[in-house]
Structure formats: C-alpha cells, structure tokens
C-alpha cells in the first residue's frame, strides 16, 4: 500500500532505507517517546527493518515517509494493531527525523492514515498511544480528530490513549 498526499508519499520500507532508519532510531531525542524510549544500534535497526519488511501485510505496519519534492526520507508512519490490556485497536503512529519537526508533516501523514483507515479499511475506531509530555504528538492527534480517552500502560509506562470513533 502506498498513500500519496500533497507533499508526501507513504510507502513500504525497503532494505535500502537502512541508513535513514538506523539514524532515526539512533537519535535520542527522536526515540524519547517511542516504545521504551531507548535508542537502537545499527544492528538492531537492521534486524527491525528486516522484520518490518517481512511482516508487512499491505495494511498494517510502518511506512517510510518520503517528501515528494525530492524523495528525501523524513520519517515513518503507519497503522499498527495493538492487543495490550485495555487496547485492542488500530493505532495511527508517526515518528519524524528531527530536521523535519514543526513542518506539519506528522499531521499530514496522520490525516492520510486516518482517512485511509476510515474510508478505505472501514475502521470505526482508531487510536494513538502518546506519552503525556509529548506535547507535539498530542497536538498532531488532536488536529486529526483524536481526543484523550484515558491512560493505559505501554512498555511499563503510562501513556495517553487518544481515540477517534465513527458511528
């Protein structure tokens, strides 16, 4: 699955994306609010990328986010299925490299994923799991229509569950 917006192309990752992906996962500021908050080594990034490519089902998983103007990779975004206590939903997830923060890219990608999830996949509910002090990500979730529902535990941390439900 590839999703195209005005400025972005969300496409499946390929093995040649490793240099970008490894740099993204090695940045402590980027990883601060991702999973357990720890950076990853190049080897871990390579293993994770291989798993991501192998397990991609055409719908769920993270996508490389390319800037249409020049093909530069700027981050990752996708739809993830969660089955953790209290959350059995599809998450709109996004992570951008620092040089691309504050440009509306996360909002554009999240909006496209929301629209795809609701209009194409027919999902009645989507969520985002966000660390409470990640104000930028909370603003993105709110801009695309998700609202705080409650706190849940993820990787041993309390995170906010933001939801959008359609009748």
mmCIF file of C-alpha atoms in Angstrom:
data_model
loop_
_atom_site.group_PDB
_atom_site.id
_atom_site.type_symbol
_atom_site.label_atom_id
_atom_site.label_comp_id
_atom_site.label_asym_id
_atom_site.label_seq_id
_atom_site.Cartn_x
_atom_site.Cartn_y
_atom_site.Cartn_z
ATOM 1 C CA UNK A 1 0.000 0.000 0.000
ATOM 2 C CA UNK A 2 1.237 3.461 -0.894
ATOM 3 C CA UNK A 3 -0.536 6.630 0.204
ATOM 4 C CA UNK A 4 0.190 9.934 -1.510
ATOM 5 C CA UNK A 5 -0.626 13.351 -0.062
ATOM 6 C CA UNK A 6 0.097 16.849 -1.311
ATOM 7 C CA UNK A 7 3.723 16.709 -0.065
ATOM 8 C CA UNK A 8 4.331 13.118 0.995
ATOM 9 C CA UNK A 9 4.453 9.525 -0.153
ATOM 10 C CA UNK A 10 3.946 6.836 2.474
ATOM 11 C CA UNK A 11 5.356 3.616 1.056
ATOM 12 C CA UNK A 12 6.529 0.254 2.342
ATOM 13 C CA UNK A 13 10.072 0.217 3.680
ATOM 14 C CA UNK A 14 12.779 -1.468 1.590
ATOM 15 C CA UNK A 15 16.197 -2.712 2.681
ATOM 16 C CA UNK A 16 17.962 0.261 1.053
ATOM 17 C CA UNK A 17 16.244 2.520 3.649
ATOM 18 C CA UNK A 18 18.569 1.146 6.346
ATOM 19 C CA UNK A 19 20.902 4.158 6.602
ATOM 20 C CA UNK A 20 17.990 6.520 7.223
ATOM 21 C CA UNK A 21 16.188 4.095 9.538
ATOM 22 C CA UNK A 22 19.311 3.408 11.617
ATOM 23 C CA UNK A 23 19.966 7.153 12.004
ATOM 24 C CA UNK A 24 16.337 7.748 13.006
ATOM 25 C CA UNK A 25 16.451 5.056 15.700
ATOM 26 C CA UNK A 26 19.853 6.220 16.972
ATOM 27 C CA UNK A 27 18.672 9.757 17.760
ATOM 28 C CA UNK A 28 17.858 10.023 21.490
ATOM 29 C CA UNK A 29 15.507 12.995 21.005
ATOM 30 C CA UNK A 30 13.525 11.125 18.348
ATOM 31 C CA UNK A 31 13.362 7.932 20.392
ATOM 32 C CA UNK A 32 12.486 9.669 23.648
ATOM 33 C CA UNK A 33 8.760 8.975 23.111
ATOM 34 C CA UNK A 34 8.981 5.801 21.014
ATOM 35 C CA UNK A 35 8.339 2.399 22.598
ATOM 36 C CA UNK A 36 10.577 2.108 25.673
ATOM 37 C CA UNK A 37 12.395 5.370 24.906
ATOM 38 C CA UNK A 38 15.755 3.764 24.190
ATOM 39 C CA UNK A 39 17.835 4.285 21.068
ATOM 40 C CA UNK A 40 18.709 1.321 18.860
ATOM 41 C CA UNK A 41 22.058 0.240 17.428
ATOM 42 C CA UNK A 42 22.537 -0.097 13.685
ATOM 43 C CA UNK A 43 22.334 -3.883 14.108
ATOM 44 C CA UNK A 44 19.031 -3.587 15.983
ATOM 45 C CA UNK A 45 17.714 -1.209 13.322
ATOM 46 C CA UNK A 46 18.742 -3.635 10.577
ATOM 47 C CA UNK A 47 17.013 -6.525 12.338
ATOM 48 C CA UNK A 48 13.907 -4.416 12.991
ATOM 49 C CA UNK A 49 13.761 -3.229 9.387
ATOM 50 C CA UNK A 50 14.065 -6.811 8.109
ATOM 51 C CA UNK A 51 11.213 -7.908 10.421
ATOM 52 C CA UNK A 52 9.100 -4.950 9.350
ATOM 53 C CA UNK A 53 9.592 -5.746 5.660
ATOM 54 C CA UNK A 54 8.942 -9.463 6.196
ATOM 55 C CA UNK A 55 5.776 -8.978 8.283
ATOM 56 C CA UNK A 56 4.222 -6.169 6.252
ATOM 57 C CA UNK A 57 0.737 -7.317 5.249
ATOM 58 C CA UNK A 58 -0.147 -4.500 2.864
ATOM 59 C CA UNK A 59 -2.145 -2.653 5.521
ATOM 60 C CA UNK A 60 -0.610 -2.782 8.985
ATOM 61 C CA UNK A 61 2.928 -1.681 9.683
ATOM 62 C CA UNK A 62 5.101 1.363 9.483
ATOM 63 C CA UNK A 63 5.751 3.041 6.156
ATOM 64 C CA UNK A 64 8.674 5.120 5.025
ATOM 65 C CA UNK A 65 7.596 8.748 4.683
ATOM 66 C CA UNK A 66 9.162 10.427 1.641
ATOM 67 C CA UNK A 67 8.995 14.067 0.724
ATOM 68 C CA UNK A 68 7.543 14.215 -2.796
ATOM 69 C CA UNK A 69 9.586 17.252 -3.850
ATOM 70 C CA UNK A 70 12.931 15.459 -3.633
ATOM 71 C CA UNK A 71 12.354 11.877 -2.465
ATOM 72 C CA UNK A 72 14.057 12.531 0.880
ATOM 73 C CA UNK A 73 13.052 10.203 3.694
ATOM 74 C CA UNK A 74 11.673 12.240 6.594
ATOM 75 C CA UNK A 75 10.268 9.616 8.953
ATOM 76 C CA UNK A 76 7.928 6.700 9.373
ATOM 77 C CA UNK A 77 4.172 6.480 9.831
ATOM 78 C CA UNK A 78 1.660 3.687 9.735
ATOM 79 C CA UNK A 79 -1.199 1.723 11.163
ATOM 80 C CA UNK A 80 -0.309 -0.665 13.983
ATOM 81 C CA UNK A 81 -2.539 -3.258 15.603
ATOM 82 C CA UNK A 82 -2.411 -3.336 19.396
ATOM 83 C CA UNK A 83 -3.517 -6.077 21.701
ATOM 84 C CA UNK A 84 -2.434 -4.841 25.096
ATOM 85 C CA UNK A 85 -4.614 -4.786 28.219
ATOM 86 C CA UNK A 86 -7.440 -2.361 27.550
ATOM 87 C CA UNK A 87 -6.440 -1.633 23.940
ATOM 88 C CA UNK A 88 -7.473 -3.841 21.027
ATOM 89 C CA UNK A 89 -7.337 -1.244 18.303
ATOM 90 C CA UNK A 90 -5.501 0.112 15.284
ATOM 91 C CA UNK A 91 -3.077 2.907 16.072
ATOM 92 C CA UNK A 92 -2.082 5.805 13.856
ATOM 93 C CA UNK A 93 1.644 6.039 14.581
ATOM 94 C CA UNK A 94 4.271 8.500 13.357
ATOM 95 C CA UNK A 95 7.924 9.302 14.023
ATOM 96 C CA UNK A 96 9.865 12.002 12.200
ATOM 97 C CA UNK A 97 13.565 12.780 11.983
ATOM 98 C CA UNK A 98 14.369 15.978 13.890
ATOM 99 C CA UNK A 99 15.131 18.182 10.869
ATOM 100 C CA UNK A 100 11.503 17.716 9.796
ATOM 101 C CA UNK A 101 9.772 18.574 13.075
ATOM 102 C CA UNK A 102 7.411 21.538 13.106
ATOM 103 C CA UNK A 103 6.590 21.483 9.381
ATOM 104 C CA UNK A 104 3.153 19.864 9.532
ATOM 105 C CA UNK A 105 4.487 16.599 8.119
ATOM 106 C CA UNK A 106 3.279 14.427 11.015
ATOM 107 C CA UNK A 107 -0.187 15.984 10.771
ATOM 108 C CA UNK A 108 -0.296 15.431 7.010
ATOM 109 C CA UNK A 109 0.769 11.794 7.341
ATOM 110 C CA UNK A 110 -1.578 11.121 10.280
ATOM 111 C CA UNK A 111 -4.500 12.706 8.410
ATOM 112 C CA UNK A 112 -3.846 10.491 5.388
ATOM 113 C CA UNK A 113 -3.651 7.396 7.595
ATOM 114 C CA UNK A 114 -6.853 8.361 9.431
ATOM 115 C CA UNK A 115 -8.689 8.860 6.143
ATOM 116 C CA UNK A 116 -7.366 5.567 4.780
ATOM 117 C CA UNK A 117 -8.313 3.687 7.953
ATOM 118 C CA UNK A 118 -11.858 5.066 7.990
ATOM 119 C CA UNK A 119 -12.697 5.409 4.288
ATOM 120 C CA UNK A 120 -10.795 2.515 2.720
ATOM 121 C CA UNK A 121 -10.480 -0.014 5.541
ATOM 122 C CA UNK A 122 -13.836 0.858 7.099
ATOM 123 C CA UNK A 123 -12.494 1.044 10.640
ATOM 124 C CA UNK A 124 -14.904 2.505 13.160
ATOM 125 C CA UNK A 125 -12.177 3.447 15.643
ATOM 126 C CA UNK A 126 -8.525 4.456 15.512
ATOM 127 C CA UNK A 127 -6.211 5.378 18.358
ATOM 128 C CA UNK A 128 -2.848 6.895 19.146
ATOM 129 C CA UNK A 129 -0.770 5.999 22.187
ATOM 130 C CA UNK A 130 1.152 9.057 23.354
ATOM 131 C CA UNK A 131 3.499 9.784 26.250
ATOM 132 C CA UNK A 132 1.884 12.531 28.372
ATOM 133 C CA UNK A 133 4.742 15.010 27.998
ATOM 134 C CA UNK A 134 4.929 14.620 24.200
ATOM 135 C CA UNK A 135 3.001 17.819 23.525
ATOM 136 C CA UNK A 136 3.845 17.889 19.799
ATOM 137 C CA UNK A 137 2.387 14.428 19.216
ATOM 138 C CA UNK A 138 -0.686 15.253 21.282
ATOM 139 C CA UNK A 139 -1.264 18.335 19.085
ATOM 140 C CA UNK A 140 -0.993 16.164 15.947
ATOM 141 C CA UNK A 141 -3.514 13.667 17.328
ATOM 142 C CA UNK A 142 -5.930 16.444 18.255
ATOM 143 C CA UNK A 143 -5.574 18.122 14.836
ATOM 144 C CA UNK A 144 -6.661 14.907 13.125
ATOM 145 C CA UNK A 145 -9.648 14.497 15.427
ATOM 146 C CA UNK A 146 -8.450 12.165 18.162
ATOM 147 C CA UNK A 147 -9.317 13.021 21.767
ATOM 148 C CA UNK A 148 -7.872 11.860 25.077
ATOM 149 C CA UNK A 149 -9.822 8.918 26.465
ATOM 150 C CA UNK A 150 -7.755 7.519 29.347
ATOM 151 C CA UNK A 151 -4.295 6.378 30.391
ATOM 152 C CA UNK A 152 -3.008 2.877 29.618
ATOM 153 C CA UNK A 153 0.280 1.110 30.320
ATOM 154 C CA UNK A 154 2.688 0.556 27.427
ATOM 155 C CA UNK A 155 6.216 -0.830 27.863
ATOM 156 C CA UNK A 156 5.859 -0.195 31.598
ATOM 157 C CA UNK A 157 4.989 3.492 31.079
ATOM 158 C CA UNK A 158 1.703 5.321 31.464
ATOM 159 C CA UNK A 159 0.640 6.768 28.103
ATOM 160 C CA UNK A 160 -2.451 8.584 26.944
ATOM 161 C CA UNK A 161 -4.901 6.725 24.758
ATOM 162 C CA UNK A 162 -6.282 9.155 22.159
ATOM 163 C CA UNK A 163 -9.236 7.893 20.146
ATOM 164 C CA UNK A 164 -11.452 8.713 17.204
ATOM 165 C CA UNK A 165 -14.670 6.726 16.825
ATOM 166 C CA UNK A 166 -17.054 6.818 13.871
ATOM 167 C CA UNK A 167 -20.668 5.727 14.147
#
